Amino acid sequence: MSNVKSKVAVFLVLVAVAVIVTRLLGVWGKPAAEPGTARPAVRDGSAAVVAAPPPAPSSGGPAMQRAPELAHDDDPTGTIRLEGQVIDDKDAPVAGAHVAIDANPPKQVDTDASGNFAFEGLIARDYRLEATSERGYAGPARLRLAPSPEPVTLRLHPGGTVDVVVTEAGATPSPIAGAEVELRATLIYRAKTDAKGIAHLANVGAGFSPLAVHAAGFAPNAMMLESSGDPAAPVRVGVALAKGAAIAGRVVDDAGKPVGGALVVATSASEPFPVVDARRDGVQTGPDGTFHIPAVAAGTWRLTATRSTFGPATSAPITVDGTHDKTGVELALAVGGIVRGHVVDKAGKPVASADVRVVVHGNLEWRAQRQAFTGADGAFAIEGLPRRAVDIVAAHAGGASAIAPADLVAKREVELTLTLDITGMIEGAVVDGAGQGVGDAQVIAEPVFDGGLADRQAWSVRGVQETVSDQGGVFRFTGLPDGTYRVRAARPGATEAALDLAKSVEARPGGPKLRLVVSADGKITGKVAFKDGKVPAAFTVALGSTYPTPFATADGTFSIPAPTGKQTIVVDGKAFLASKAQDVTVVEGKPADVGTITVEPGRSVSGLVLDESGTPVAGAKVAAGILLTGDGKELYIPDESIMAKDAVSDADGRYHLEGFSPAAITIVAGKDPQGRSASVQLPPGSDSAKLDLVLRPTTGLDGKVTRDGQPSADTIVIANPIGAHASNFFTATGADGTFALDALAPGGYIVHAMVGGGGGRPKDLYLIQTSVALGARTHVAIDTTPGPATLTATFKSDAGAPVMGMVLLIEATVVAKMSNELRDLDQLNVFGDKVKVVSMRIAMGAPVEIVGVRPDDYTLCIMPLAGRPDPSAPPSPVKCQPVKIGAAPKQAVDVVVPASIIPKP
């Protein structure tokens, strides 16, 4: 199985977590992306894709959807040769085209005078190919290589463009000429900035890829970038580079001897998912074990060293001021864990080119993993693993193995045989509208999670289930555990969005063969206008949950390609309220005209951004929305905020934001080096508001999360300002359980450590109240050790019917009748300086089980639901009652819910 989908889905949506004082524990906002789904759209029209004006510089924080930290071992040398040709849209061969294939390590070649190319030494597995030249882009093409593959043809079509504006961070940003810009898809796109600080990348395909920027004398910066792949939707993004300071030290082994040839990379401890590639961005130690990282920006950093059979060594967080070098850092490598063995079929015969994954144990999908392919003898050896508990699984076209747990703490070396005895199969054919088979079609099978957290944990180990059809359109998924799957297909070379929008068919292994029809696209046309007939200067149109396409037409018209069938569109923009979702039926090859979509201006927020002396601040970013999510570096991240919009203050410090609903709005401003404003919550209402925002120097918060006396790695930590519950800043703990948030406005915060999944998944939130002040970093310790009790809660109406809804078990005494009273717990001082727990579950009509409850006095609440709530809707009724938990291992409680507060479907 390839890892293509995980590069786009990044789960990362996971970190748009549900917390009691942010988004009503996950039922607000975007649901967590399931394996293989495309990343959700940005609904505020303020993403990296813009229509015309230069963007405000970004400090480069990544969007929060993120793939697992997947490190590929080098593929074994194979015997397969893949040949192909690149042609243009007139079937003429294209010479000098760049062609890349995602082997490990990746391979890239140029076509000859006849447009031909070849890759040698490949193995029989899935691959992804892309091609680009001055004449266009081709791909992404997925193919499963057989021992004697047919030649592949890549047809160029007009690609998208990406303009990267690189400026120097500071009070008066200035362009940086000569900066090196690198977009790291399967292909590597490179360019240097001109005198205006602009680097132009042409004929780029659609995707979600790392963008890295380097310049002499500056600290590097990187971000995840969504490229449209559409020449009519150019991407323009700003990246700010700061002056930095060096970090130097040495790497030794556990006996204190220097280790040469180790790779050392710096990652931000204040960002939950720093965008970094150790092979490209790391530095190598010399024979004496010394290393020198030329520059990192001011902030908190972790250094990680790796070397062959040694396990990775990560430093404690290191604070850098961006001016003074840090020296004398020592990283001690110890011998790492090893997982080796063989992959065999049910008859015990070795299986070559089987995909073996070793995944750090846990319930978060972005946790680190290693992947390797077996050799001709079915053998594999994955060395240099962290000494942690891991899960191991193998997969191949012939089946999959069970997931094998291993504790590399207790035993450094594990040898095992993975038998491909899970042979559940879903098969079928992909055909066009005339019933003809479609070769090389993209097909994906997503599990339907009808179980609990264990199901999701297992699938985060197994990875994405995707394949391509053969030349007759036939496809086959093997190695599927029993269950229900949603299967979708898209044409060869279709975008991730097209695959996401394709109609799914539910199937189970061993069931009837499927027939998936993929037709040529149609298109959706229409016009966007206000009630008075005027049209917005810019807007976006989103299909389903895919990335929105920007438009800036003089008459407000738009036309967007769309797969056939029923599609849902949403129009949004900075100057108006997002339209209601509208269903459109698309017919192959024909336009579906939705007419004029009338949008409303909504209410506005405006004012001045000032420094502490009252002087207006130009160039400050101002963000407002129903929910604002940032991290330890970024003020806010559009993709993870709800109904949010942003602007940049003008030369007089003035800002203006519009297009908001009557719901409560949270607003915040920031600019380096002046600092940030406090997060301010404006009450609900239809009237526009005037508000001045004062920037003050920021401060830091750090701490450690433990569980059962041990560091709790890969744990999301959120700081939520007291009094502004719809604003939050988050990061993740390192291997030692430590975390850091570098740029918080002074004030009171509720700090949460989350154990469990994002969205509506089961989770326990361990909360502590603290204050951060200028002059010194605040430190908190959060113990997430569970208790001995399991509580079973049954929810029925006063008529005896089961009740569905969101369940909260709060370790505090709470009196609440409406959901907003639960959201405002931060202002009721029910959480003090001791760690308290809030457990969140979803009641589906059956009893709810909460494991690991600590003895104490609790309040158990349920908010009855009939579907996903609208975040701009009025508060909903809740039913709460006190519960006392003792030390008994099994306890139960019945909750009677008045039928009058249960919404009708």
Short mmCIF file of C-alpha atoms in Angstrom, two decimals, residues 548-849:
data_model
loop_
_atom_site.label_atom_id
_atom_site.label_comp_id
_atom_site.label_asym_id
_atom_site.label_seq_id
_atom_site.Cartn_x
_atom_site.Cartn_y
_atom_site.Cartn_z
CA PRO A 548 -12.36 25.83 -2.00
CA THR A 549 -11.61 27.35 -5.39
CA PRO A 550 -11.12 31.14 -5.39
CA PHE A 551 -12.80 33.48 -7.87
CA ALA A 552 -12.46 37.21 -8.55
CA THR A 553 -14.76 37.96 -11.48
CA ALA A 554 -16.13 41.36 -12.38
CA ASP A 555 -19.70 40.07 -12.68
CA GLY A 556 -19.62 37.52 -9.83
CA THR A 557 -19.91 34.51 -12.13
CA PHE A 558 -18.14 31.22 -11.55
CA SER A 559 -17.68 27.89 -13.27
CA ILE A 560 -16.12 24.91 -11.53
CA PRO A 561 -15.55 21.33 -12.76
CA ALA A 562 -17.51 18.76 -10.75
CA PRO A 563 -17.95 14.98 -10.79
CA THR A 564 -21.29 13.71 -11.97
CA GLY A 565 -24.00 13.03 -9.42
CA LYS A 566 -25.31 15.07 -6.54
CA GLN A 567 -22.76 17.55 -5.23
CA THR A 568 -22.96 20.11 -2.45
CA ILE A 569 -21.56 23.61 -2.87
CA VAL A 570 -20.86 26.38 -0.38
CA VAL A 571 -19.93 29.94 -1.33
CA ASP A 572 -17.85 31.97 1.10
CA GLY A 573 -15.76 35.10 1.22
CA LYS A 574 -14.26 37.71 3.47
CA ALA A 575 -17.00 40.24 2.79
CA PHE A 576 -20.10 38.13 3.44
CA LEU A 577 -21.63 35.23 5.32
CA ALA A 578 -21.07 31.78 3.92
CA SER A 579 -24.05 30.60 1.91
CA LYS A 580 -26.11 27.67 3.04
CA ALA A 581 -25.04 24.35 1.57
CA GLN A 582 -26.80 23.80 -1.73
CA ASP A 583 -27.24 20.44 -3.48
CA VAL A 584 -26.60 20.35 -7.22
CA THR A 585 -27.09 17.44 -9.62
CA VAL A 586 -24.25 17.31 -12.15
CA VAL A 587 -24.66 15.53 -15.50
CA GLU A 588 -21.66 14.24 -17.44
CA GLY A 589 -20.28 16.79 -19.86
CA LYS A 590 -22.97 19.38 -19.12
CA PRO A 591 -23.15 22.52 -17.01
CA ALA A 592 -25.46 22.65 -14.00
CA ASP A 593 -26.45 26.27 -13.50
CA VAL A 594 -27.41 27.18 -9.92
CA GLY A 595 -28.41 30.69 -10.91
CA THR A 596 -27.63 33.57 -8.57
CA ILE A 597 -26.58 32.72 -5.04
CA THR A 598 -27.54 35.70 -2.92
CA VAL A 599 -25.20 36.35 -0.01
CA GLU A 600 -25.55 38.60 3.01
CA PRO A 601 -22.92 41.02 4.33
CA GLY A 602 -23.41 39.99 7.96
CA ARG A 603 -22.06 42.05 10.82
CA SER A 604 -18.59 43.55 10.98
CA VAL A 605 -15.85 44.21 13.50
CA SER A 606 -13.44 47.11 13.06
CA GLY A 607 -11.10 49.27 15.04
CA LEU A 608 -7.44 50.02 15.64
CA VAL A 609 -4.46 47.85 16.49
CA LEU A 610 -2.30 49.73 19.00
CA ASP A 611 0.90 49.14 20.90
CA GLU A 612 1.21 49.65 24.65
CA SER A 613 1.88 53.36 24.19
CA GLY A 614 -1.27 53.80 22.11
CA THR A 615 0.57 54.14 18.80
CA PRO A 616 -1.19 52.52 15.83
CA VAL A 617 0.47 49.35 14.52
CA ALA A 618 0.53 48.73 10.79
CA GLY A 619 0.82 45.23 9.35
CA ALA A 620 -0.68 43.39 12.32
CA LYS A 621 -2.73 40.29 11.64
CA VAL A 622 -6.25 40.39 13.08
CA ALA A 623 -8.40 37.25 13.19
CA ALA A 624 -11.99 36.81 14.30
CA GLY A 625 -14.42 33.91 14.26
CA ILE A 626 -16.68 31.61 16.21
CA LEU A 627 -13.59 29.60 17.15
CA LEU A 628 -9.94 30.59 16.75
CA THR A 629 -7.30 27.88 16.98
CA GLY A 630 -3.61 28.73 17.12
CA ASP A 631 -0.47 27.13 18.46
CA GLY A 632 2.65 28.21 20.31
CA LYS A 633 3.82 30.18 17.30
CA GLU A 634 0.86 30.98 15.06
CA LEU A 635 -1.78 33.50 16.11
CA TYR A 636 -4.44 31.39 14.45
CA ILE A 637 -4.64 28.66 11.84
CA PRO A 638 -7.45 29.22 9.31
CA ASP A 639 -8.00 25.54 8.51
CA GLU A 640 -8.72 24.71 12.13
CA SER A 641 -10.78 27.75 13.05
CA ILE A 642 -14.53 27.97 12.62
CA MET A 643 -16.20 30.67 10.53
CA ALA A 644 -13.04 32.73 10.90
CA LYS A 645 -11.73 35.61 8.81
CA ASP A 646 -8.56 37.65 8.98
CA ALA A 647 -7.20 41.00 7.89
CA VAL A 648 -4.03 43.06 8.16
CA SER A 649 -4.07 46.50 9.75
CA ASP A 650 -3.34 49.34 7.36
CA ALA A 651 -0.75 52.10 7.63
CA ASP A 652 -2.93 53.85 10.24
CA GLY A 653 -3.39 50.67 12.28
CA ARG A 654 -7.00 50.28 11.18
CA TYR A 655 -8.60 46.90 10.49
CA HIS A 656 -12.01 45.90 9.22
CA LEU A 657 -13.55 42.41 9.19
CA GLU A 658 -17.03 41.61 7.95
CA GLY A 659 -19.29 38.74 7.04
CA PHE A 660 -20.02 37.39 10.53
CA SER A 661 -23.17 35.71 11.80
CA PRO A 662 -24.99 36.89 14.95
CA ALA A 663 -23.16 34.26 17.02
CA ALA A 664 -20.52 35.22 19.59
CA ILE A 665 -17.24 36.25 17.95
CA THR A 666 -13.74 35.90 19.35
CA ILE A 667 -11.06 38.28 18.07
CA VAL A 668 -7.31 38.52 18.54
CA ALA A 669 -4.42 40.44 16.94
CA GLY A 670 -0.69 39.95 16.77
CA LYS A 671 2.53 41.04 15.15
CA ASP A 672 6.15 40.24 15.87
CA PRO A 673 7.96 41.73 17.66
CA GLN A 674 5.24 43.90 19.23
CA GLY A 675 3.35 40.87 20.59
CA ARG A 676 -0.29 39.87 20.80
CA SER A 677 -3.52 41.21 22.13
CA ALA A 678 -5.62 39.32 24.60
CA SER A 679 -8.33 37.16 23.02
CA VAL A 680 -11.61 39.05 23.31
CA GLN A 681 -15.07 37.52 23.02
CA LEU A 682 -17.81 39.72 21.61
CA PRO A 683 -21.36 38.76 22.67
CA PRO A 684 -23.94 37.46 20.20
CA GLY A 685 -25.89 40.03 18.25
CA SER A 686 -26.55 41.43 14.82
CA ASP A 687 -24.95 44.84 15.38
CA SER A 688 -21.49 45.57 14.09
CA ALA A 689 -18.81 46.26 16.68
CA LYS A 690 -15.94 48.69 17.17
CA LEU A 691 -12.99 47.34 19.13
CA ASP A 692 -9.41 48.49 19.57
CA LEU A 693 -6.85 45.77 20.18
CA VAL A 694 -3.70 46.48 22.19
CA LEU A 695 -0.57 44.45 21.51
CA ARG A 696 1.57 43.52 24.48
CA PRO A 697 4.73 41.42 24.76
CA THR A 698 4.06 37.71 24.89
CA THR A 699 5.16 35.19 27.46
CA GLY A 700 5.68 31.43 27.60
CA LEU A 701 4.15 28.37 29.19
CA ASP A 702 5.79 25.00 29.47
CA GLY A 703 5.30 21.82 31.44
CA LYS A 704 5.25 18.07 31.50
CA VAL A 705 2.51 15.49 31.08
CA THR A 706 2.85 12.14 32.84
CA ARG A 707 0.78 8.97 33.14
CA ASP A 708 1.39 6.24 35.68
CA GLY A 709 4.59 8.00 36.66
CA GLN A 710 6.03 7.94 33.13
CA PRO A 711 6.33 10.71 30.53
CA SER A 712 3.29 10.90 28.27
CA ALA A 713 4.54 11.38 24.71
CA ASP A 714 2.50 12.52 21.69
CA THR A 715 -0.16 14.16 23.86
CA ILE A 716 -2.03 17.24 22.71
CA VAL A 717 -1.90 20.13 25.21
CA ILE A 718 -4.23 23.12 24.84
CA ALA A 719 -4.11 26.50 26.58
CA ASN A 720 -7.49 28.19 26.64
CA PRO A 721 -7.74 31.85 27.77
CA ILE A 722 -10.14 32.30 30.68
CA GLY A 723 -13.00 34.51 29.55
CA ALA A 724 -12.48 33.72 25.86
CA HIS A 725 -13.43 30.06 25.64
CA ALA A 726 -13.56 30.13 21.83
CA SER A 727 -9.84 30.81 21.56
CA ASN A 728 -7.23 28.13 22.09
CA PHE A 729 -3.55 27.52 21.51
CA PHE A 730 -2.13 24.02 21.37
CA THR A 731 0.99 21.96 20.95
CA ALA A 732 2.08 18.35 21.51
CA THR A 733 4.40 16.73 24.02
CA GLY A 734 7.74 15.25 23.00
CA ALA A 735 9.08 11.82 23.85
CA ASP A 736 9.93 13.08 27.36
CA GLY A 737 6.40 14.35 27.97
CA THR A 738 7.42 18.01 27.88
CA PHE A 739 5.65 20.76 25.97
CA ALA A 740 6.05 24.48 25.33
CA LEU A 741 3.88 27.35 24.13
CA ASP A 742 6.07 30.32 23.27
CA ALA A 743 3.78 33.21 22.39
CA LEU A 744 0.86 33.61 24.78
CA ALA A 745 -0.69 36.87 25.85
CA PRO A 746 -0.39 37.32 29.64
CA GLY A 747 -3.44 36.25 31.61
CA GLY A 748 -5.30 33.29 33.04
CA TYR A 749 -5.60 29.99 31.18
CA ILE A 750 -7.15 26.59 31.50
CA VAL A 751 -4.53 24.11 30.31
CA HIS A 752 -5.73 20.71 29.06
CA ALA A 753 -3.93 17.50 28.24
CA MET A 754 -6.05 15.28 26.00
CA VAL A 755 -6.02 11.49 26.14
CA GLY A 756 -8.05 10.03 23.30
CA GLY A 757 -9.05 11.08 19.81
CA GLY A 758 -10.28 14.34 18.33
CA GLY A 759 -13.76 15.20 17.14
CA GLY A 760 -16.49 13.06 18.68
CA ARG A 761 -14.10 10.26 19.61
CA PRO A 762 -13.84 9.12 23.23
CA LYS A 763 -11.50 11.39 25.15
CA ASP A 764 -10.47 12.39 28.65
CA LEU A 765 -9.32 15.95 29.27
CA TYR A 766 -7.07 16.62 32.24
CA LEU A 767 -7.40 20.29 33.15
CA ILE A 768 -5.53 22.70 35.38
CA GLN A 769 -5.99 26.43 35.86
CA THR A 770 -2.94 28.71 35.79
CA SER A 771 -1.77 32.23 34.98
CA VAL A 772 1.05 33.35 32.72
CA ALA A 773 2.84 36.63 33.35
CA LEU A 774 5.65 38.57 31.74
CA GLY A 775 9.17 38.12 32.99
CA ALA A 776 9.19 34.37 33.57
CA ARG A 777 7.80 31.27 31.92
CA THR A 778 4.99 29.50 33.75
CA HIS A 779 5.40 25.78 34.39
CA VAL A 780 2.60 23.27 34.94
CA ALA A 781 2.62 19.54 35.62
CA ILE A 782 -0.33 17.47 34.42
CA ASP A 783 -0.80 13.92 35.70
CA THR A 784 -3.13 11.91 33.47
CA THR A 785 -3.01 8.71 35.53
CA PRO A 786 -6.46 7.06 35.33
CA GLY A 787 -8.47 5.92 38.29
CA PRO A 788 -9.65 2.41 39.19
CA ALA A 789 -13.36 2.73 38.39
CA THR A 790 -15.43 2.03 35.30
CA LEU A 791 -18.68 3.97 35.18
CA THR A 792 -21.57 2.72 33.07
CA ALA A 793 -24.17 5.41 32.40
CA THR A 794 -27.59 4.74 30.91
CA PHE A 795 -29.62 7.60 29.44
CA LYS A 796 -33.35 7.27 28.91
CA SER A 797 -36.16 9.73 28.47
CA ASP A 798 -38.89 10.02 31.09
CA ALA A 799 -40.94 7.89 28.68
CA GLY A 800 -38.31 5.12 28.86
CA ALA A 801 -36.80 5.60 25.38
CA PRO A 802 -32.99 5.56 24.88
CA VAL A 803 -31.41 8.99 24.36
CA MET A 804 -28.66 9.95 21.94
CA GLY A 805 -26.35 12.82 22.72
CA MET A 806 -23.03 14.12 23.92
CA VAL A 807 -22.01 12.98 27.40
CA LEU A 808 -19.72 14.86 29.78
CA LEU A 809 -18.43 13.54 33.09
CA ILE A 810 -16.99 16.59 34.86
CA GLU A 811 -14.84 16.27 37.98
CA ALA A 812 -16.52 19.26 39.62
CA THR A 813 -19.89 20.36 40.93
CA VAL A 814 -21.72 22.08 38.09
CA VAL A 815 -25.25 23.39 37.83
CA ALA A 816 -26.22 23.81 34.18
CA LYS A 817 -29.39 23.68 32.14
CA MET A 818 -28.02 24.98 28.83
CA SER A 819 -24.98 24.09 26.75
CA ASN A 820 -23.49 27.59 26.95
CA GLU A 821 -23.25 27.17 30.74
CA LEU A 822 -20.99 24.17 30.15
CA ARG A 823 -18.93 26.08 27.63
CA ASP A 824 -18.39 28.86 30.15
CA LEU A 825 -17.07 26.65 32.94
CA ASP A 826 -13.73 28.45 32.69
CA GLN A 827 -15.38 31.56 34.10
CA LEU A 828 -17.06 29.74 37.00
CA ASN A 829 -13.78 28.86 38.74
CA VAL A 830 -14.74 25.19 39.05
CA PHE A 831 -11.21 24.17 38.07
CA GLY A 832 -8.49 25.23 40.48
CA ASP A 833 -4.78 24.61 40.61
CA LYS A 834 -5.29 20.84 40.90
CA VAL A 835 -5.72 18.64 37.87
CA LYS A 836 -9.35 17.78 37.16
CA VAL A 837 -10.81 15.49 34.52
CA VAL A 838 -13.56 15.96 31.97
CA SER A 839 -14.49 12.79 30.08
CA MET A 840 -16.38 13.09 26.82
CA ARG A 841 -18.33 10.28 25.17
CA ILE A 842 -21.13 9.98 22.63
CA ALA A 843 -24.32 8.17 23.63
CA MET A 844 -25.82 6.32 20.66
CA GLY A 845 -28.81 4.91 22.54
CA ALA A 846 -26.87 2.19 24.34
CA PRO A 847 -25.21 2.53 27.78
CA VAL A 848 -22.00 4.58 27.81
CA GLU A 849 -18.91 3.17 29.50
#
